[in-house]
């Protein structure tokens, strides 16, 4: 498996992250490592920074 991480912007939806990412605090400490997840870019998720599917109900459009 590749060490590269892919971030795919989905039309009118989230940003799909494929691979493992370390979330690091301001001091450089790894707070959490997460694999294969979606980030919210619509602002409606109740689980930010992750997508919870609320973009569909909100009718989010990237245009
Ligand atoms: S992009 Fe899915 S909830 Fe925001």
mmCIF file of N, CA and C and ligand atoms in Angstrom:
data_model
loop_
_atom_site.group_PDB
_atom_site.id
_atom_site.type_symbol
_atom_site.label_atom_id
_atom_site.label_comp_id
_atom_site.label_asym_id
_atom_site.label_seq_id
_atom_site.Cartn_x
_atom_site.Cartn_y
_atom_site.Cartn_z
ATOM 1 N N UNK A 1 0.845 -1.189 0.000
ATOM 2 C CA UNK A 1 0.000 0.000 0.000
ATOM 3 C C UNK A 1 0.886 1.246 0.000
ATOM 4 N N UNK A 2 0.472 2.249 -0.727
ATOM 5 C CA UNK A 2 1.227 3.487 -0.856
ATOM 6 C C UNK A 2 1.136 4.330 0.413
ATOM 7 N N UNK A 3 2.193 5.093 0.703
ATOM 8 C CA UNK A 3 2.160 6.040 1.821
ATOM 9 C C UNK A 3 1.493 7.344 1.423
ATOM 10 N N UNK A 4 1.207 7.484 0.151
ATOM 11 C CA UNK A 4 0.611 8.731 -0.324
ATOM 12 C C UNK A 4 -0.846 8.827 0.106
ATOM 13 N N UNK A 5 -1.265 10.044 0.383
ATOM 14 C CA UNK A 5 -2.649 10.307 0.757
ATOM 15 C C UNK A 5 -3.308 11.045 -0.399
ATOM 16 N N UNK A 6 -4.514 10.622 -0.723
ATOM 17 C CA UNK A 6 -5.270 11.270 -1.787
ATOM 18 C C UNK A 6 -6.448 12.022 -1.181
ATOM 19 N N UNK A 7 -6.652 13.253 -1.631
ATOM 20 C CA UNK A 7 -7.814 14.044 -1.232
ATOM 21 C C UNK A 7 -8.619 14.324 -2.489
ATOM 22 N N UNK A 8 -9.809 13.758 -2.533
ATOM 23 C CA UNK A 8 -10.647 13.892 -3.726
ATOM 24 C C UNK A 8 -11.859 14.765 -3.405
ATOM 25 N N UNK A 9 -11.975 15.863 -4.115
ATOM 26 C CA UNK A 9 -13.110 16.766 -3.923
ATOM 27 C C UNK A 9 -14.302 16.198 -4.676
ATOM 28 N N UNK A 10 -15.357 15.897 -3.928
ATOM 29 C CA UNK A 10 -16.541 15.307 -4.560
ATOM 30 C C UNK A 10 -17.487 16.426 -5.000
ATOM 31 N N UNK A 11 -18.105 16.261 -6.150
ATOM 32 C CA UNK A 11 -19.006 17.301 -6.636
ATOM 33 C C UNK A 11 -20.123 17.578 -5.623
ATOM 34 N N UNK A 12 -20.275 18.807 -5.216
ATOM 35 C CA UNK A 12 -21.340 19.217 -4.293
ATOM 36 C C UNK A 12 -21.358 18.387 -3.014
ATOM 37 N N UNK A 13 -20.176 18.005 -2.541
ATOM 38 C CA UNK A 13 -20.105 17.183 -1.334
ATOM 39 C C UNK A 13 -18.789 17.358 -0.606
ATOM 40 N N UNK A 14 -18.386 16.302 0.042
ATOM 41 C CA UNK A 14 -17.236 16.340 0.940
ATOM 42 C C UNK A 14 -15.905 16.239 0.189
ATOM 43 N N UNK A 15 -14.844 16.240 0.971
ATOM 44 C CA UNK A 15 -13.503 15.940 0.471
ATOM 45 C C UNK A 15 -13.143 14.571 1.027
ATOM 46 N N UNK A 16 -13.022 13.590 0.149
ATOM 47 C CA UNK A 16 -12.723 12.219 0.556
ATOM 48 C C UNK A 16 -11.214 12.048 0.679
ATOM 49 N N UNK A 17 -10.774 11.646 1.879
ATOM 50 C CA UNK A 17 -9.356 11.426 2.138
ATOM 51 C C UNK A 17 -9.116 9.919 2.155
ATOM 52 N N UNK A 18 -8.215 9.470 1.303
ATOM 53 C CA UNK A 18 -7.868 8.054 1.239
ATOM 54 C C UNK A 18 -6.409 7.899 1.656
ATOM 55 N N UNK A 19 -6.200 7.158 2.731
ATOM 56 C CA UNK A 19 -4.868 6.991 3.306
ATOM 57 C C UNK A 19 -4.927 7.345 4.782
ATOM 58 N N UNK A 20 -3.798 7.323 5.436
ATOM 59 C CA UNK A 20 -3.734 7.605 6.873
ATOM 60 C C UNK A 20 -3.106 8.975 7.110
ATOM 61 N N UNK A 21 -3.793 9.769 7.950
ATOM 62 C CA UNK A 21 -3.375 11.141 8.250
ATOM 63 C C UNK A 21 -3.204 11.286 9.757
ATOM 64 N N UNK A 22 -2.116 11.953 10.176
ATOM 65 C CA UNK A 22 -1.928 12.306 11.584
ATOM 66 C C UNK A 22 -2.477 13.706 11.811
ATOM 67 N N UNK A 23 -3.330 13.869 12.818
ATOM 68 C CA UNK A 23 -3.794 15.181 13.243
ATOM 69 C C UNK A 23 -2.846 15.631 14.356
ATOM 70 N N UNK A 24 -2.196 16.784 14.156
ATOM 71 C CA UNK A 24 -1.132 17.249 15.035
ATOM 72 C C UNK A 24 -1.542 18.577 15.670
ATOM 73 N N UNK A 25 -1.305 18.722 16.986
ATOM 74 C CA UNK A 25 -1.647 19.981 17.656
ATOM 75 C C UNK A 25 -0.557 21.030 17.440
ATOM 76 N N UNK A 26 -0.741 22.209 18.015
ATOM 77 C CA UNK A 26 0.177 23.333 17.791
ATOM 78 C C UNK A 26 1.587 23.037 18.276
ATOM 79 N N UNK A 27 1.731 22.073 19.200
ATOM 80 C CA UNK A 27 3.053 21.721 19.716
ATOM 81 C C UNK A 27 3.696 20.562 18.966
ATOM 82 N N UNK A 28 3.004 20.063 17.953
ATOM 83 C CA UNK A 28 3.558 18.975 17.153
ATOM 84 C C UNK A 28 3.223 17.590 17.669
ATOM 85 N N UNK A 29 2.340 17.497 18.663
ATOM 86 C CA UNK A 29 1.940 16.193 19.203
ATOM 87 C C UNK A 29 0.829 15.590 18.369
ATOM 88 N N UNK A 30 0.959 14.311 18.036
ATOM 89 C CA UNK A 30 -0.093 13.631 17.286
ATOM 90 C C UNK A 30 -1.274 13.402 18.216
ATOM 91 N N UNK A 31 -2.407 14.007 17.875
ATOM 92 C CA UNK A 31 -3.619 13.870 18.683
ATOM 93 C C UNK A 31 -4.413 12.638 18.277
ATOM 94 N N UNK A 32 -4.378 12.336 16.963
ATOM 95 C CA UNK A 32 -5.184 11.240 16.440
ATOM 96 C C UNK A 32 -4.649 10.878 15.067
ATOM 97 N N UNK A 33 -4.709 9.611 14.727
ATOM 98 C CA UNK A 33 -4.420 9.165 13.368
ATOM 99 C C UNK A 33 -5.698 8.577 12.804
ATOM 100 N N UNK A 34 -6.002 8.931 11.580
ATOM 101 C CA UNK A 34 -7.269 8.490 11.007
ATOM 102 C C UNK A 34 -7.028 8.028 9.565
ATOM 103 N N UNK A 35 -7.749 6.978 9.179
ATOM 104 C CA UNK A 35 -7.603 6.401 7.847
ATOM 105 C C UNK A 35 -8.936 6.443 7.110
ATOM 106 N N UNK A 36 -8.887 6.897 5.867
ATOM 107 C CA UNK A 36 -10.049 6.867 4.969
ATOM 108 C C UNK A 36 -11.282 7.520 5.598
ATOM 109 N N UNK A 37 -11.421 8.800 5.390
ATOM 110 C CA UNK A 37 -12.542 9.550 5.964
ATOM 111 C C UNK A 37 -12.901 10.688 5.032
ATOM 112 N N UNK A 38 -13.977 11.390 5.355
ATOM 113 C CA UNK A 38 -14.439 12.508 4.537
ATOM 114 C C UNK A 38 -14.499 13.780 5.379
ATOM 115 N N UNK A 39 -13.968 14.862 4.826
ATOM 116 C CA UNK A 39 -14.002 16.162 5.486
ATOM 117 C C UNK A 39 -15.167 16.982 4.960
ATOM 118 N N UNK A 40 -15.797 17.714 5.870
ATOM 119 C CA UNK A 40 -16.899 18.591 5.486
ATOM 120 C C UNK A 40 -16.355 19.848 4.797
ATOM 121 N N UNK A 41 -17.003 20.252 3.732
ATOM 122 C CA UNK A 41 -16.674 21.551 3.123
ATOM 123 C C UNK A 41 -17.921 22.392 2.904
ATOM 124 N N UNK A 42 -19.060 21.903 3.429
ATOM 125 C CA UNK A 42 -20.294 22.670 3.263
ATOM 126 C C UNK A 42 -20.599 23.533 4.485
ATOM 127 N N UNK A 43 -20.038 23.183 5.648
ATOM 128 C CA UNK A 43 -20.275 23.922 6.883
ATOM 129 C C UNK A 43 -21.484 23.449 7.668
ATOM 130 N N UNK A 44 -22.195 22.447 7.205
ATOM 131 C CA UNK A 44 -23.421 21.994 7.868
ATOM 132 C C UNK A 44 -23.231 20.767 8.765
ATOM 133 N N UNK A 45 -22.091 20.118 8.721
ATOM 134 C CA UNK A 45 -21.883 18.905 9.515
ATOM 135 C C UNK A 45 -21.950 19.208 11.005
ATOM 136 N N UNK A 46 -22.540 18.299 11.750
ATOM 137 C CA UNK A 46 -22.566 18.399 13.211
ATOM 138 C C UNK A 46 -21.364 17.689 13.814
ATOM 139 N N UNK A 47 -20.526 17.113 12.959
ATOM 140 C CA UNK A 47 -19.340 16.379 13.422
ATOM 141 C C UNK A 47 -18.074 16.927 12.776
ATOM 142 N N UNK A 48 -18.017 18.255 12.609
ATOM 143 C CA UNK A 48 -16.851 18.875 11.979
ATOM 144 C C UNK A 48 -15.566 18.463 12.695
ATOM 145 N N UNK A 49 -14.498 18.211 11.999
ATOM 146 C CA UNK A 49 -14.298 18.543 10.586
ATOM 147 C C UNK A 49 -14.772 17.468 9.618
ATOM 148 N N UNK A 50 -15.473 16.457 10.132
ATOM 149 C CA UNK A 50 -15.866 15.338 9.276
ATOM 150 C C UNK A 50 -17.244 15.558 8.662
ATOM 151 N N UNK A 51 -17.435 14.978 7.513
ATOM 152 C CA UNK A 51 -18.727 15.004 6.838
ATOM 153 C C UNK A 51 -19.665 14.007 7.521
ATOM 154 N N UNK A 52 -20.884 14.430 7.804
ATOM 155 C CA UNK A 52 -21.885 13.514 8.358
ATOM 156 C C UNK A 52 -23.056 13.329 7.401
ATOM 157 N N UNK A 53 -22.889 13.775 6.173
ATOM 158 C CA UNK A 53 -23.930 13.617 5.156
ATOM 159 C C UNK A 53 -24.918 14.772 5.111
ATOM 160 N N UNK A 54 -24.759 15.760 6.006
ATOM 161 C CA UNK A 54 -25.707 16.877 6.061
ATOM 162 C C UNK A 54 -25.728 17.723 4.793
ATOM 163 N N UNK A 55 -24.669 17.648 3.983
ATOM 164 C CA UNK A 55 -24.629 18.445 2.752
ATOM 165 C C UNK A 55 -25.786 18.102 1.822
ATOM 166 N N UNK A 56 -26.207 16.846 1.852
ATOM 167 C CA UNK A 56 -27.322 16.430 0.974
ATOM 168 C C UNK A 56 -28.609 17.146 1.382
ATOM 169 N N UNK A 57 -28.925 17.091 2.682
ATOM 170 C CA UNK A 57 -30.137 17.719 3.196
ATOM 171 C C UNK A 57 -30.098 19.232 3.017
ATOM 172 N N UNK A 58 -28.897 19.813 3.137
ATOM 173 C CA UNK A 58 -28.739 21.263 3.014
ATOM 174 C C UNK A 58 -28.753 21.727 1.560
ATOM 175 N N UNK A 59 -28.647 20.763 0.641
ATOM 176 C CA UNK A 59 -28.619 21.130 -0.772
ATOM 177 C C UNK A 59 -27.353 21.864 -1.160
ATOM 178 N N UNK A 60 -26.231 21.490 -0.537
ATOM 179 C CA UNK A 60 -24.957 22.164 -0.791
ATOM 180 C C UNK A 60 -24.584 22.107 -2.273
ATOM 181 N N UNK A 61 -24.190 23.261 -2.784
ATOM 182 C CA UNK A 61 -23.695 23.345 -4.159
ATOM 183 C C UNK A 61 -22.344 24.041 -4.131
ATOM 184 N N UNK A 62 -21.370 23.444 -4.777
ATOM 185 C CA UNK A 62 -20.016 24.005 -4.822
ATOM 186 C C UNK A 62 -19.908 25.126 -5.847
ATOM 187 N N UNK A 63 -20.917 25.323 -6.636
ATOM 188 C CA UNK A 63 -20.865 26.363 -7.688
ATOM 189 C C UNK A 63 -21.107 27.729 -7.110
HETATM 190 S S1 LIG B 1 -19.722 18.141 3.133
HETATM 191 FE FE1 LIG B 1 -20.894 16.580 3.997
HETATM 192 S S2 LIG B 1 -21.730 17.474 5.769
HETATM 193 FE FE2 LIG B 1 -20.550 19.055 4.893
#
